[in-house]
């Protein structure tokens, strides 16, 4: 008989973080919970209580300390607040993670050219119904080349793209350039990309089709952030 995988073993237990822990253990090649505890630099007893789903007398989960929670977040590569909400679904804001909304990580920045692409650890939340039958990516917008027209997109906004939707004429899209990096522009006839801002730099306002490697998809939502400079 083949040995059980970490996912199989932890699935039999009741801990609120077991799926995350099992997935991380498989990624790291750690066959036992004890080894994961050592990797996370967390007390083995604390981990055992967590994966077993030990509860208090009022049936609430036995909560780890904030120090343990932070170490687990680093080891699992998951934001600390998401772990908190999974452990305590009654905490204010928990429905963003465990209920009606799902996290969508910001893949990077889109601007006027490849030099503006950068990794990001940001996350935004979208409704579960919005995700159905879609393949979504999110990008933080750099510069104001799309700050014009009826639906302007400003620097600091987050654009969400559906990769299952092909580019649609006269609508904003996110495209990957042949030189590398991503831009958000309007798709025009002939595959030309242009800026919605009439004051955009003329040298960057138009992108010819031969400069575009691939149109990821149409922008299906803009999340405005007036506080971002």
Tab-separated table of C-alpha atoms in Angstrom:
chain	number	residue	atom	x	y	z
A	1	UNK	CA	0.000	0.000	0.000
A	2	UNK	CA	1.338	3.428	-0.950
A	3	UNK	CA	1.941	5.850	1.951
A	4	UNK	CA	-0.650	8.548	2.443
A	5	UNK	CA	0.201	11.999	1.101
A	6	UNK	CA	0.153	14.998	3.480
A	7	UNK	CA	-3.123	16.076	1.840
A	8	UNK	CA	-4.726	12.688	2.563
A	9	UNK	CA	-3.479	12.654	6.145
A	10	UNK	CA	-4.584	16.187	7.003
A	11	UNK	CA	-7.934	15.770	5.228
A	12	UNK	CA	-8.921	13.296	7.953
A	13	UNK	CA	-8.383	15.963	10.604
A	14	UNK	CA	-10.415	19.097	11.341
A	15	UNK	CA	-7.958	21.985	11.394
A	16	UNK	CA	-9.037	25.174	9.577
A	17	UNK	CA	-5.650	25.547	7.836
A	18	UNK	CA	-5.112	21.918	6.875
A	19	UNK	CA	-5.583	22.377	3.128
A	20	UNK	CA	-3.045	25.209	3.063
A	21	UNK	CA	-0.582	23.283	5.230
A	22	UNK	CA	-0.906	20.080	3.193
A	23	UNK	CA	-0.394	21.920	-0.092
A	24	UNK	CA	2.675	23.719	1.253
A	25	UNK	CA	4.119	20.471	2.644
A	26	UNK	CA	3.816	18.823	-0.757
A	27	UNK	CA	5.411	21.808	-2.472
A	28	UNK	CA	8.342	21.758	-0.051
A	29	UNK	CA	8.651	17.966	0.011
A	30	UNK	CA	8.011	17.751	3.750
A	31	UNK	CA	6.365	14.386	4.551
A	32	UNK	CA	5.432	15.034	8.188
A	33	UNK	CA	3.710	17.745	10.193
A	34	UNK	CA	6.674	17.709	12.565
A	35	UNK	CA	8.995	18.685	9.731
A	36	UNK	CA	6.634	21.458	8.666
A	37	UNK	CA	6.567	22.784	12.234
A	38	UNK	CA	10.369	22.894	12.248
A	39	UNK	CA	10.404	24.594	8.840
A	40	UNK	CA	7.935	27.234	10.067
A	41	UNK	CA	9.865	27.623	13.340
A	42	UNK	CA	6.631	27.020	15.226
A	43	UNK	CA	6.232	24.798	18.274
A	44	UNK	CA	5.224	21.271	17.336
A	45	UNK	CA	2.467	21.215	19.966
A	46	UNK	CA	0.936	24.381	18.491
A	47	UNK	CA	0.933	22.851	15.000
A	48	UNK	CA	-0.519	19.557	16.211
A	49	UNK	CA	-3.370	21.369	17.980
A	50	UNK	CA	-4.007	23.428	14.874
A	51	UNK	CA	-4.165	20.527	12.398
A	52	UNK	CA	-6.250	18.365	14.736
A	53	UNK	CA	-8.805	21.135	15.002
A	54	UNK	CA	-8.796	21.270	18.763
A	55	UNK	CA	-11.628	23.434	20.065
A	56	UNK	CA	-12.377	25.198	23.327
A	57	UNK	CA	-15.343	24.379	25.566
A	58	UNK	CA	-17.571	26.706	23.517
A	59	UNK	CA	-16.432	24.900	20.334
A	60	UNK	CA	-14.334	27.793	19.003
A	61	UNK	CA	-10.986	26.916	17.435
A	62	UNK	CA	-7.995	27.023	19.764
A	63	UNK	CA	-6.297	30.092	18.354
A	64	UNK	CA	-2.536	30.367	17.869
A	65	UNK	CA	-0.682	33.398	19.211
A	66	UNK	CA	-0.115	36.347	16.908
A	67	UNK	CA	3.597	35.449	16.786
A	68	UNK	CA	2.730	31.907	15.675
A	69	UNK	CA	0.239	33.268	13.131
A	70	UNK	CA	2.880	35.532	11.578
A	71	UNK	CA	5.375	32.654	11.328
A	72	UNK	CA	2.714	30.461	9.714
A	73	UNK	CA	1.881	33.209	7.207
A	74	UNK	CA	5.543	33.399	6.180
A	75	UNK	CA	5.874	29.601	5.961
A	76	UNK	CA	2.636	29.230	3.977
A	77	UNK	CA	3.282	32.330	1.840
A	78	UNK	CA	-0.214	33.582	2.639
A	79	UNK	CA	-1.205	36.999	4.081
A	80	UNK	CA	-1.601	36.896	7.856
A	81	UNK	CA	-5.133	38.314	7.799
A	82	UNK	CA	-6.320	35.467	5.556
A	83	UNK	CA	-5.137	32.911	8.114
A	84	UNK	CA	-6.882	34.861	10.869
A	85	UNK	CA	-10.172	34.830	8.969
A	86	UNK	CA	-9.926	31.100	8.255
A	87	UNK	CA	-9.305	30.388	11.933
A	88	UNK	CA	-12.007	32.810	13.119
A	89	UNK	CA	-14.773	33.158	10.485
A	90	UNK	CA	-16.714	35.460	12.834
A	91	UNK	CA	-13.970	38.123	12.816
A	92	UNK	CA	-14.967	41.429	11.157
A	93	UNK	CA	-14.154	41.280	7.450
A	94	UNK	CA	-13.885	37.481	7.368
A	95	UNK	CA	-16.551	37.234	4.674
A	96	UNK	CA	-14.071	38.817	2.244
A	97	UNK	CA	-11.976	35.648	2.433
A	98	UNK	CA	-14.269	32.870	3.557
A	99	UNK	CA	-17.665	33.905	2.246
A	100	UNK	CA	-18.923	36.129	-0.524
A	101	UNK	CA	-15.565	37.356	-1.825
A	102	UNK	CA	-12.377	35.750	-3.099
A	103	UNK	CA	-8.807	37.100	-3.186
A	104	UNK	CA	-7.245	38.106	-6.495
A	105	UNK	CA	-3.546	38.864	-6.426
A	106	UNK	CA	-2.219	41.851	-8.354
A	107	UNK	CA	0.202	40.424	-10.919
A	108	UNK	CA	2.193	43.622	-11.441
A	109	UNK	CA	1.967	47.111	-12.890
A	110	UNK	CA	0.839	48.207	-16.334
A	111	UNK	CA	2.004	51.482	-17.807
A	112	UNK	CA	3.293	52.987	-20.986
A	113	UNK	CA	6.039	50.443	-21.563
A	114	UNK	CA	8.004	47.445	-20.295
A	115	UNK	CA	10.023	49.411	-17.761
A	116	UNK	CA	6.909	49.780	-15.632
A	117	UNK	CA	6.256	46.091	-14.969
A	118	UNK	CA	7.010	45.114	-11.368
A	119	UNK	CA	6.057	42.174	-9.119
A	120	UNK	CA	3.415	42.873	-6.498
A	121	UNK	CA	2.226	41.237	-3.310
A	122	UNK	CA	-1.032	43.189	-3.363
A	123	UNK	CA	-4.410	41.529	-3.240
A	124	UNK	CA	-7.907	42.756	-4.114
A	125	UNK	CA	-11.196	40.979	-3.482
A	126	UNK	CA	-13.952	40.145	-5.939
A	127	UNK	CA	-17.346	38.501	-5.521
A	128	UNK	CA	-17.578	34.758	-6.065
A	129	UNK	CA	-20.218	35.283	-8.748
A	130	UNK	CA	-17.844	37.605	-10.629
A	131	UNK	CA	-15.236	34.818	-10.890
A	132	UNK	CA	-17.532	32.176	-12.405
A	133	UNK	CA	-16.515	31.160	-15.946
A	134	UNK	CA	-13.719	33.721	-15.978
A	135	UNK	CA	-9.924	33.623	-15.869
A	136	UNK	CA	-8.984	36.819	-14.096
A	137	UNK	CA	-5.770	38.765	-13.636
A	138	UNK	CA	-5.309	42.087	-11.846
A	139	UNK	CA	-2.787	44.861	-12.503
A	140	UNK	CA	-2.020	48.161	-10.797
A	141	UNK	CA	-2.041	51.038	-13.304
A	142	UNK	CA	1.009	53.259	-13.662
A	143	UNK	CA	0.649	56.694	-15.307
A	144	UNK	CA	-2.426	58.375	-16.755
A	145	UNK	CA	-2.349	57.374	-20.427
A	146	UNK	CA	-5.928	56.055	-20.066
A	147	UNK	CA	-7.225	58.996	-17.982
A	148	UNK	CA	-9.750	60.213	-20.537
A	149	UNK	CA	-13.045	59.410	-22.230
A	150	UNK	CA	-16.292	58.304	-20.594
A	151	UNK	CA	-14.621	55.718	-18.368
A	152	UNK	CA	-11.166	57.021	-17.450
A	153	UNK	CA	-8.555	54.823	-15.788
A	154	UNK	CA	-6.218	56.728	-13.503
A	155	UNK	CA	-2.806	56.065	-12.056
A	156	UNK	CA	-3.211	53.918	-8.952
A	157	UNK	CA	-6.368	52.182	-10.148
A	158	UNK	CA	-6.460	48.389	-10.391
A	159	UNK	CA	-7.684	46.880	-13.659
A	160	UNK	CA	-9.061	43.340	-13.739
A	161	UNK	CA	-8.758	41.456	-17.021
A	162	UNK	CA	-10.655	38.381	-18.149
A	163	UNK	CA	-8.224	36.267	-20.153
A	164	UNK	CA	-11.119	34.309	-21.649
A	165	UNK	CA	-12.493	37.445	-23.305
A	166	UNK	CA	-10.676	38.439	-26.496
A	167	UNK	CA	-9.956	42.089	-27.045
A	168	UNK	CA	-12.999	44.078	-28.113
A	169	UNK	CA	-12.688	47.127	-30.348
A	170	UNK	CA	-12.786	50.469	-28.549
A	171	UNK	CA	-12.581	48.822	-25.118
A	172	UNK	CA	-9.530	48.836	-22.831
A	173	UNK	CA	-7.342	45.757	-22.873
A	174	UNK	CA	-4.128	44.654	-21.213
A	175	UNK	CA	-1.471	43.571	-23.690
A	176	UNK	CA	2.005	42.087	-23.417
A	177	UNK	CA	4.617	43.826	-25.536
A	178	UNK	CA	7.276	42.047	-27.549
A	179	UNK	CA	9.950	43.920	-25.625
A	180	UNK	CA	8.476	42.628	-22.383
A	181	UNK	CA	6.094	44.184	-19.881
A	182	UNK	CA	2.421	45.061	-20.094
A	183	UNK	CA	0.313	48.062	-21.053
A	184	UNK	CA	-3.352	48.979	-20.669
A	185	UNK	CA	-4.717	50.658	-23.809
A	186	UNK	CA	-7.800	50.825	-26.031
A	187	UNK	CA	-7.935	48.283	-28.833
A	188	UNK	CA	-8.459	49.919	-32.227
A	189	UNK	CA	-9.071	48.497	-35.724
A	190	UNK	CA	-6.067	46.720	-37.174
A	191	UNK	CA	-4.747	45.753	-33.747
A	192	UNK	CA	-3.518	49.259	-32.911
A	193	UNK	CA	-3.460	50.188	-29.225
A	194	UNK	CA	-4.015	53.796	-28.230
A	195	UNK	CA	-4.391	56.014	-25.194
A	196	UNK	CA	-7.667	57.515	-24.011
A	197	UNK	CA	-5.950	60.554	-22.513
A	198	UNK	CA	-5.737	63.345	-25.152
A	199	UNK	CA	-2.762	64.790	-23.250
A	200	UNK	CA	-0.741	61.560	-23.358
A	201	UNK	CA	2.796	61.667	-24.709
A	202	UNK	CA	2.378	61.349	-28.517
A	203	UNK	CA	5.353	58.975	-28.704
A	204	UNK	CA	3.647	56.603	-26.276
A	205	UNK	CA	-0.003	57.214	-27.184
A	206	UNK	CA	-0.015	54.703	-30.061
A	207	UNK	CA	1.391	51.168	-30.102
A	208	UNK	CA	1.623	49.451	-33.488
A	209	UNK	CA	0.481	45.819	-33.854
A	210	UNK	CA	4.028	44.624	-34.546
A	211	UNK	CA	5.024	45.798	-31.072
A	212	UNK	CA	2.349	43.654	-29.393
A	213	UNK	CA	3.131	40.049	-28.512
A	214	UNK	CA	-0.284	39.132	-27.128
A	215	UNK	CA	-3.511	40.742	-25.934
A	216	UNK	CA	-4.264	39.136	-22.572
A	217	UNK	CA	-7.913	40.133	-22.638
A	218	UNK	CA	-10.451	42.835	-22.060
A	219	UNK	CA	-10.618	44.918	-18.910
A	220	UNK	CA	-13.820	43.876	-17.128
A	221	UNK	CA	-13.499	45.966	-13.984
A	222	UNK	CA	-11.643	49.019	-12.731
A	223	UNK	CA	-11.125	49.448	-8.999
A	224	UNK	CA	-10.474	53.115	-8.325
A	225	UNK	CA	-8.018	54.149	-5.660
A	226	UNK	CA	-8.033	57.913	-5.268
A	227	UNK	CA	-5.499	57.691	-2.437
A	228	UNK	CA	-2.744	56.236	-4.620
A	229	UNK	CA	-0.504	58.967	-6.080
